[in-house]
Short mmCIF file of C-alpha atoms and ligand atoms in Angstrom, two decimals:
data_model
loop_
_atom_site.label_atom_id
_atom_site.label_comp_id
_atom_site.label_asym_id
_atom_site.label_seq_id
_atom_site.Cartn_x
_atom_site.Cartn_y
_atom_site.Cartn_z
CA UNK S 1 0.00 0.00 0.00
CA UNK S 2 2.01 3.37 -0.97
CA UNK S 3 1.80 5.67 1.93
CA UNK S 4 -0.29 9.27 1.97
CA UNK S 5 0.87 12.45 3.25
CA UNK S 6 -0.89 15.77 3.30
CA UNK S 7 1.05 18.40 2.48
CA UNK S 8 0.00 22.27 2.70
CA UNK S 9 -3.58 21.14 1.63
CA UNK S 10 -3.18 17.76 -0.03
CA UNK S 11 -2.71 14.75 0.18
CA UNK S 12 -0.24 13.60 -1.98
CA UNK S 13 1.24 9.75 -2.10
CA UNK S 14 5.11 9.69 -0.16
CA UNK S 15 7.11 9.38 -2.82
CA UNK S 16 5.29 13.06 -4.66
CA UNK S 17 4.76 14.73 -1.14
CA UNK S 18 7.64 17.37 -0.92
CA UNK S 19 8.22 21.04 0.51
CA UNK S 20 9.68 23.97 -1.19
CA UNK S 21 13.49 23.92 -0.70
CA UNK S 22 13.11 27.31 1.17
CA UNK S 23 11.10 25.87 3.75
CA UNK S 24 11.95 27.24 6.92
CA UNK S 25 11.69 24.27 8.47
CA UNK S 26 14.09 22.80 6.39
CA UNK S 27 16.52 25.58 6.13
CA UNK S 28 16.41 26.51 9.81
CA UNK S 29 14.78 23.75 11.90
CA UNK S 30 12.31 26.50 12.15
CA UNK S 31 8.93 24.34 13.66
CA UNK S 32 7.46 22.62 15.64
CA UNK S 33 6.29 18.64 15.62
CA UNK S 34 3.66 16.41 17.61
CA UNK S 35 3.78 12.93 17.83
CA UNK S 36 0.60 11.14 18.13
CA UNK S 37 -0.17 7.49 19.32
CA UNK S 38 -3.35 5.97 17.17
CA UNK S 39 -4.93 3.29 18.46
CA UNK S 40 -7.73 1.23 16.94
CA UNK S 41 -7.56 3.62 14.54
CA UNK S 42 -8.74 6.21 16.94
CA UNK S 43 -5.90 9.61 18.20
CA UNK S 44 -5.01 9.27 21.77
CA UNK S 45 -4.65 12.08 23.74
CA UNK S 46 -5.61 14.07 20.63
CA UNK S 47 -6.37 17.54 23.01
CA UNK S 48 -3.80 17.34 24.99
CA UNK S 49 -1.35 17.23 21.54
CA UNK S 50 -3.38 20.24 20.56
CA UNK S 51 -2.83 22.27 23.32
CA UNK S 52 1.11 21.45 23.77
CA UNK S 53 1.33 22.65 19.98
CA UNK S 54 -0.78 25.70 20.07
CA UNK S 55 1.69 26.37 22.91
CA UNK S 56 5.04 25.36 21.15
CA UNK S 57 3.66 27.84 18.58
CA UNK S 58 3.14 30.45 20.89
CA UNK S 59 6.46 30.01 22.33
CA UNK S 60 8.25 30.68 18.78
CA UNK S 61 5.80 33.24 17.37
CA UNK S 62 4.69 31.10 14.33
CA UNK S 63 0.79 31.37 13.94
CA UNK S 64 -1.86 28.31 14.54
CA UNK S 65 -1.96 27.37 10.63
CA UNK S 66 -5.60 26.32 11.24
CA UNK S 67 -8.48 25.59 13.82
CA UNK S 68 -8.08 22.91 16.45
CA UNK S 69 -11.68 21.18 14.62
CA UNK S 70 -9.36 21.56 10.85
CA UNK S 71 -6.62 20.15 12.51
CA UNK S 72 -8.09 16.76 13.82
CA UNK S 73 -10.07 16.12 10.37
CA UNK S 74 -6.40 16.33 8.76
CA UNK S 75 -5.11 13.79 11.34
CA UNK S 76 -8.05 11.75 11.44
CA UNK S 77 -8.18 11.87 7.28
CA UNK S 78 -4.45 11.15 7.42
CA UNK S 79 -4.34 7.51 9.44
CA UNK S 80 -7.60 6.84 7.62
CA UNK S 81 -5.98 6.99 3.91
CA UNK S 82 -2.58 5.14 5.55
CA UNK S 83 -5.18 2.72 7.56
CA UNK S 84 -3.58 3.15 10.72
CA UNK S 85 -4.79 0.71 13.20
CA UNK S 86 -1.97 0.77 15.36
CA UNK S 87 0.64 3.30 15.48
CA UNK S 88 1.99 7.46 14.98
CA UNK S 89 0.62 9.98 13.01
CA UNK S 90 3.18 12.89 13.14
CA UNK S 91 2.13 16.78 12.75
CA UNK S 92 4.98 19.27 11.81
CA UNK S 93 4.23 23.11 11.20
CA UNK S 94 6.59 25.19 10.19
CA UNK S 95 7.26 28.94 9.93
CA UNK S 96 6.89 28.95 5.86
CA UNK S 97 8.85 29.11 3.01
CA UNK S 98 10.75 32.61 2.25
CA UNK S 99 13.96 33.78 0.72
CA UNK S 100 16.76 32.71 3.46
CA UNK S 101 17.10 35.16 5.91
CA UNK S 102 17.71 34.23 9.58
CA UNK S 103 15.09 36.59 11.05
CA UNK S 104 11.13 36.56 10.41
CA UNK S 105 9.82 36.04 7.64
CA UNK S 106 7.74 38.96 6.08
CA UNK S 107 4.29 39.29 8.58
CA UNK S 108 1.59 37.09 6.96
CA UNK S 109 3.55 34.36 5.57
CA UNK S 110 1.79 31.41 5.98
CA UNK S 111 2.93 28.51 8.07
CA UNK S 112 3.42 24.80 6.26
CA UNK S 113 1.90 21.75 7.55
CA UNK S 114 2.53 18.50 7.42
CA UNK S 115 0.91 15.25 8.59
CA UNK S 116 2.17 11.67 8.36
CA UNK S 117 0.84 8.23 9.61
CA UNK S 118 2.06 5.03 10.27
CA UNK S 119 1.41 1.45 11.45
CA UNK S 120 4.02 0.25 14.02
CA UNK S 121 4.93 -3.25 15.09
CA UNK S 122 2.22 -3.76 18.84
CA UNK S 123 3.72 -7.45 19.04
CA UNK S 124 6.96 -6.41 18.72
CA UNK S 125 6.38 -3.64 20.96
CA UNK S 126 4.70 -5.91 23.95
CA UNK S 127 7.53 -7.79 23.60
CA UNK S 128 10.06 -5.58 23.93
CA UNK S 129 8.24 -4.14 27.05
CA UNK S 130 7.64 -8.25 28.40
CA UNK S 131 11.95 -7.70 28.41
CA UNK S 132 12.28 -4.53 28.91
CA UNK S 133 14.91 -2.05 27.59
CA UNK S 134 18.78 -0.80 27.93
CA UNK S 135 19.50 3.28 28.33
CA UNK S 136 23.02 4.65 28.16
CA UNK S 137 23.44 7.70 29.68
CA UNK S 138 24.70 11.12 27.55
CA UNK S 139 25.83 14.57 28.77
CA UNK S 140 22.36 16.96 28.00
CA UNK S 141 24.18 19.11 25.61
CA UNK S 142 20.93 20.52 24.21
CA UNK S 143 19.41 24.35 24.44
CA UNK S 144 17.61 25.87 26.94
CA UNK S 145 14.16 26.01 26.10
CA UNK S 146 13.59 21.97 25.46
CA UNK S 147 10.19 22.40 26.50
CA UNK S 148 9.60 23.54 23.08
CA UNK S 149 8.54 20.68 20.90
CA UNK S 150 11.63 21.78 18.26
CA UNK S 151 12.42 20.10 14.98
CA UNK S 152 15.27 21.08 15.78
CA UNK S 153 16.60 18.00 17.17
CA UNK S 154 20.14 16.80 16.55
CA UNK S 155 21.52 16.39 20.38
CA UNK S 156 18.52 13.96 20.51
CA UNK S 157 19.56 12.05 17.11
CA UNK S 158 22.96 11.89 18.30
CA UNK S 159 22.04 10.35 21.49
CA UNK S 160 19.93 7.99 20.06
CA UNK S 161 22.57 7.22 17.63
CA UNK S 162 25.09 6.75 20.41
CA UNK S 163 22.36 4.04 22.58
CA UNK S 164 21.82 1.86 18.89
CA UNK S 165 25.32 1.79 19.05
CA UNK S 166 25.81 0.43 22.39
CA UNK S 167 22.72 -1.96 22.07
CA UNK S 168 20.63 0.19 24.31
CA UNK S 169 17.35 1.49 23.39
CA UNK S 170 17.43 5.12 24.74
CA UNK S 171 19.74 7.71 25.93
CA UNK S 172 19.08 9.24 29.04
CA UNK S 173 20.52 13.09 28.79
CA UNK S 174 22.41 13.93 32.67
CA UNK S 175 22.59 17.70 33.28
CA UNK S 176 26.08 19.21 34.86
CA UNK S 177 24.92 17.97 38.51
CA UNK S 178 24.75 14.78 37.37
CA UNK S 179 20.89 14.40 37.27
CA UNK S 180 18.93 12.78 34.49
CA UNK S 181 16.87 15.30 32.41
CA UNK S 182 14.86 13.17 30.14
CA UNK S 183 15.14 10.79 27.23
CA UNK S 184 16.21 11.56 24.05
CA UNK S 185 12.58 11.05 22.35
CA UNK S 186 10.88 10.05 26.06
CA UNK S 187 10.22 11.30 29.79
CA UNK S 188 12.33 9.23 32.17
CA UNK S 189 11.00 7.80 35.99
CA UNK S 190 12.32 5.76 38.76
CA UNK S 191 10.48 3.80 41.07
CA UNK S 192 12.66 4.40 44.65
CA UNK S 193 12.95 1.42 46.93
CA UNK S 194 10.19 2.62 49.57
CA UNK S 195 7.89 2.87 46.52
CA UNK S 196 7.48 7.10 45.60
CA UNK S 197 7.79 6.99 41.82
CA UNK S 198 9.89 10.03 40.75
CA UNK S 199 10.17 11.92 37.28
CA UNK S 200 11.78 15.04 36.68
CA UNK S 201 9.97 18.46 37.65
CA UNK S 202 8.72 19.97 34.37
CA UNK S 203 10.30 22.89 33.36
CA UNK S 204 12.78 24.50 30.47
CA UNK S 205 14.50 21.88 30.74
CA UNK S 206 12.42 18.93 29.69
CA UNK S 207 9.71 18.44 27.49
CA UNK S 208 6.27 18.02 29.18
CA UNK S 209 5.27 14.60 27.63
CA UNK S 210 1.72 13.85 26.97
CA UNK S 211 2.14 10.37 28.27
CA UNK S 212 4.05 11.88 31.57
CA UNK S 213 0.50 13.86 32.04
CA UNK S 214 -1.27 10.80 31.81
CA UNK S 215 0.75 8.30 33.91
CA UNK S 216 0.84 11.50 36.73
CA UNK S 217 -3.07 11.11 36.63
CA UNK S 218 -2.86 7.38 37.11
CA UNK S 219 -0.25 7.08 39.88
CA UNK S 220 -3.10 9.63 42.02
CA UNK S 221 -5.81 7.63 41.17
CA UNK S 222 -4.27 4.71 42.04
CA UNK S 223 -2.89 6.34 45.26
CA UNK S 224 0.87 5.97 44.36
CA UNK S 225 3.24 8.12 45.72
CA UNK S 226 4.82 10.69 43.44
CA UNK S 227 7.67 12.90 43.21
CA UNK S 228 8.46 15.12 40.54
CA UNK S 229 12.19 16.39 41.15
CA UNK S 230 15.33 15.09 39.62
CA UNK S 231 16.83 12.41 40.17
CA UNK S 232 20.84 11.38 39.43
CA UNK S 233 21.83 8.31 38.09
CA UNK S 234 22.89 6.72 40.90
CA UNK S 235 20.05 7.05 42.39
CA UNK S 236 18.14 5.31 39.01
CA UNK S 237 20.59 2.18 39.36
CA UNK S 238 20.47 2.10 43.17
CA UNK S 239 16.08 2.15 42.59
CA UNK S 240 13.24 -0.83 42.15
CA UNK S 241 12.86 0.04 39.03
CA UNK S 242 12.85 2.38 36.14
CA UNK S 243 11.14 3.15 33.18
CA UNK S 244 10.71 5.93 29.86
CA UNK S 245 7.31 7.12 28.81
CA UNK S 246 6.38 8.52 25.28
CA UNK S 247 3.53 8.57 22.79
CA UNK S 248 5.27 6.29 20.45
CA UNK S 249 5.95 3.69 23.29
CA UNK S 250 3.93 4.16 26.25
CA UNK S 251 5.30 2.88 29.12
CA UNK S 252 8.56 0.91 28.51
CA UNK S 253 10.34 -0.97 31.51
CA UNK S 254 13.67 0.23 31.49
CA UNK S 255 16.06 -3.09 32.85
CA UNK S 256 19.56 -1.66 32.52
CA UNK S 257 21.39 1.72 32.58
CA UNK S 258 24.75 1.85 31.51
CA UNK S 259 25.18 -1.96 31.34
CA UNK S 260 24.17 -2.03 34.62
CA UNK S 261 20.96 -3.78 36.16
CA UNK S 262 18.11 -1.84 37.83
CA UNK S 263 16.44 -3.59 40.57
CA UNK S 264 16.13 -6.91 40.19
CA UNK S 265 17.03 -6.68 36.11
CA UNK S 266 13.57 -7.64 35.12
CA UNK S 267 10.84 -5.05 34.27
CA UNK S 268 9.06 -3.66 37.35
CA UNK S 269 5.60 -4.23 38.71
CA UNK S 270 4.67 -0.63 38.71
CA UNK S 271 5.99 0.31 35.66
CA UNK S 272 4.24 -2.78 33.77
CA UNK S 273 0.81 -2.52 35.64
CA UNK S 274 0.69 1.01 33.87
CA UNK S 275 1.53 0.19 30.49
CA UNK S 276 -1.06 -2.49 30.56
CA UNK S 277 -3.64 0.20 32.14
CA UNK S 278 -2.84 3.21 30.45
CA UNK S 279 -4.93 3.66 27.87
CA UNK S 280 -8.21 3.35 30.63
CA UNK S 281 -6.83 7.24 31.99
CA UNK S 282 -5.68 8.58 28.78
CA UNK S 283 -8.69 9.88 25.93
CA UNK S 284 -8.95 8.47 23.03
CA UNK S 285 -11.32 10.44 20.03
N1 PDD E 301 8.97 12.03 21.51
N2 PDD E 301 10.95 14.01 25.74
C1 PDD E 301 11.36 14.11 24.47
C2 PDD E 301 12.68 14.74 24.19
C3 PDD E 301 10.54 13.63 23.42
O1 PDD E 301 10.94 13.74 22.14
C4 PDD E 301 9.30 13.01 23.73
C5 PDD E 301 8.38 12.50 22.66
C6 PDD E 301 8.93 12.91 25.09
C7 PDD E 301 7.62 12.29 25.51
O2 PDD E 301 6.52 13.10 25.15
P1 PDD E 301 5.10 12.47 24.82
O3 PDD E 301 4.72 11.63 25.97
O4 PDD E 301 4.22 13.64 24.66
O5 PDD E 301 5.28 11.67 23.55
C8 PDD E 301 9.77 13.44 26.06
C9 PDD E 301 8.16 11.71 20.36
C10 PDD E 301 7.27 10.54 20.58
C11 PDD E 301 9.08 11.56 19.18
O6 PDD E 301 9.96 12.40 19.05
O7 PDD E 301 8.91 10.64 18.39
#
């Protein structure tokens, strides 16, 4: 089945689907992205993505390029013409195309969408969750403001470059104090030994996952006990367990950091009684 994108106002199959070479986006890493989990064919979380890109928008001064209700019929249109059952569609806006010049482009220039959707492997995924997953850990060498959900995202491919390499799945970036920050595409947790499941405070300095929202409402309905301050890495390999959250995969145990085992080196109770119960606190539309 050859793949649909929509592009600026069509939808166009893959291989035609382009932007104009002066596409600040592509010039300048000048937009913003959302990633999307579809499930049964239906967005999860679909407000919440919404509202974290009217506000990554906001942030960088590039307009809304359309209504919130215009928005979700080009997502929903977009996994139906892929048939997505089971996977990511992917928004990107970006400033707009205009002759290169660092600064803004001239007022009214229109920002460019575009929306892609995929199928992803759930069996393979469930699996690799049943084992659970290596991080390495990488100095955070990214900007300040990573609360913005940038294109701009090379630190992040590096890191995740640098974990393939090393047979891990994720790279955990460590500020200067030594503390983790986040993943390098995911939020990441601890579960202490007395039980308080900790994730990083959300501020510049992280980005505010969508999933981290929605395991934050489950640990208080469930009456867990939750801190959200940093935490170092010794701290991670001296905990129960450990885990990353993220659209894409959920909740995924995390069994070893640095070649070293977390807990007991198997995937943790906590973190897999949320994956499996997840998608009862998060909306799905
Ligand atoms: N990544 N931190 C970073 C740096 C991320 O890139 C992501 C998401 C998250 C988790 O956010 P959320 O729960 O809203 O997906 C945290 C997406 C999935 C990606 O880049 O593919």
């Amino acid at each position: 089945m050859s793949r649909i994108a929509y592009v600026n106002g069509r939808y166009l199959p893959l291989a035609q689907a382009s932007v104009n070479v002066e596409d600040r986006g592509y010039q300048f890493s000048d937009g913003v992205y959302e990633v999307c989990e579809v499930r049964g064919g239906r967005l999860v979380d679909e407000r919440r993505h919404i509202e974290r890109l009217r506000r990554s928008l906001s942030e960088l001064r590039i307009a809304m390029p359309m209504s919130d209700a215009a928005l979700g019929v080009v997502l929903r249109e977009t996994v139906r013409r892929n048939k997505v059952r089971w996977g990511i569609v992917y928004l990107q806006v970006n400033r707009g195309v205009a002759h290169r010049d660092h600064a803004f482009p001239p007022a009214g220039t229109s920002p460019s969408v575009v929306v892609t959707a995929r199928n992803l492997d759930a069996a393979g995924a469930d699996r690799m969750a049943a084992d659970g997953v290596a991080v390495i850990t990488v100095p955070d060498n990214r900007w300040e403001r990573v609360d913005i959900k940038s294109v701009s995202l090379l630190p992040n491919v590096l890191a995740k470059q640098a974990a393939r390499e090393q047979g891990a799945r994720e790279a955990w970036f460590v500020d200067k104090q030594g503390r983790v920050t986040e993943g390098s595409s995911s939020n990441a947790w601890i579960v202490t030994r007395d039980g308080k499941v900790v994730t990083r405070h959300a501020d510049h300095a992280i980005l505010k996952g969508i999933t981290r929202a929605v395991v934050i409402d489950a640990l208080k309905e469930q009456g867990l006990e939750l801190e959200e301050r940093a935490f170092t890495v010794d701290e991670a390999l001296a905990a129960r367990e450990a885990f990353i959250t993220s659209a894409s995969q959920v909740v995924l145990p995390v069994v070893r950091i640095d070649g070293k085992p977390v807990g007991n080196g198997a995937p943790g109770l906590i973190a897999s009684a949320l994956r499996r119960d997840f998608h009862r606190f998060a909306e799905a539309t």
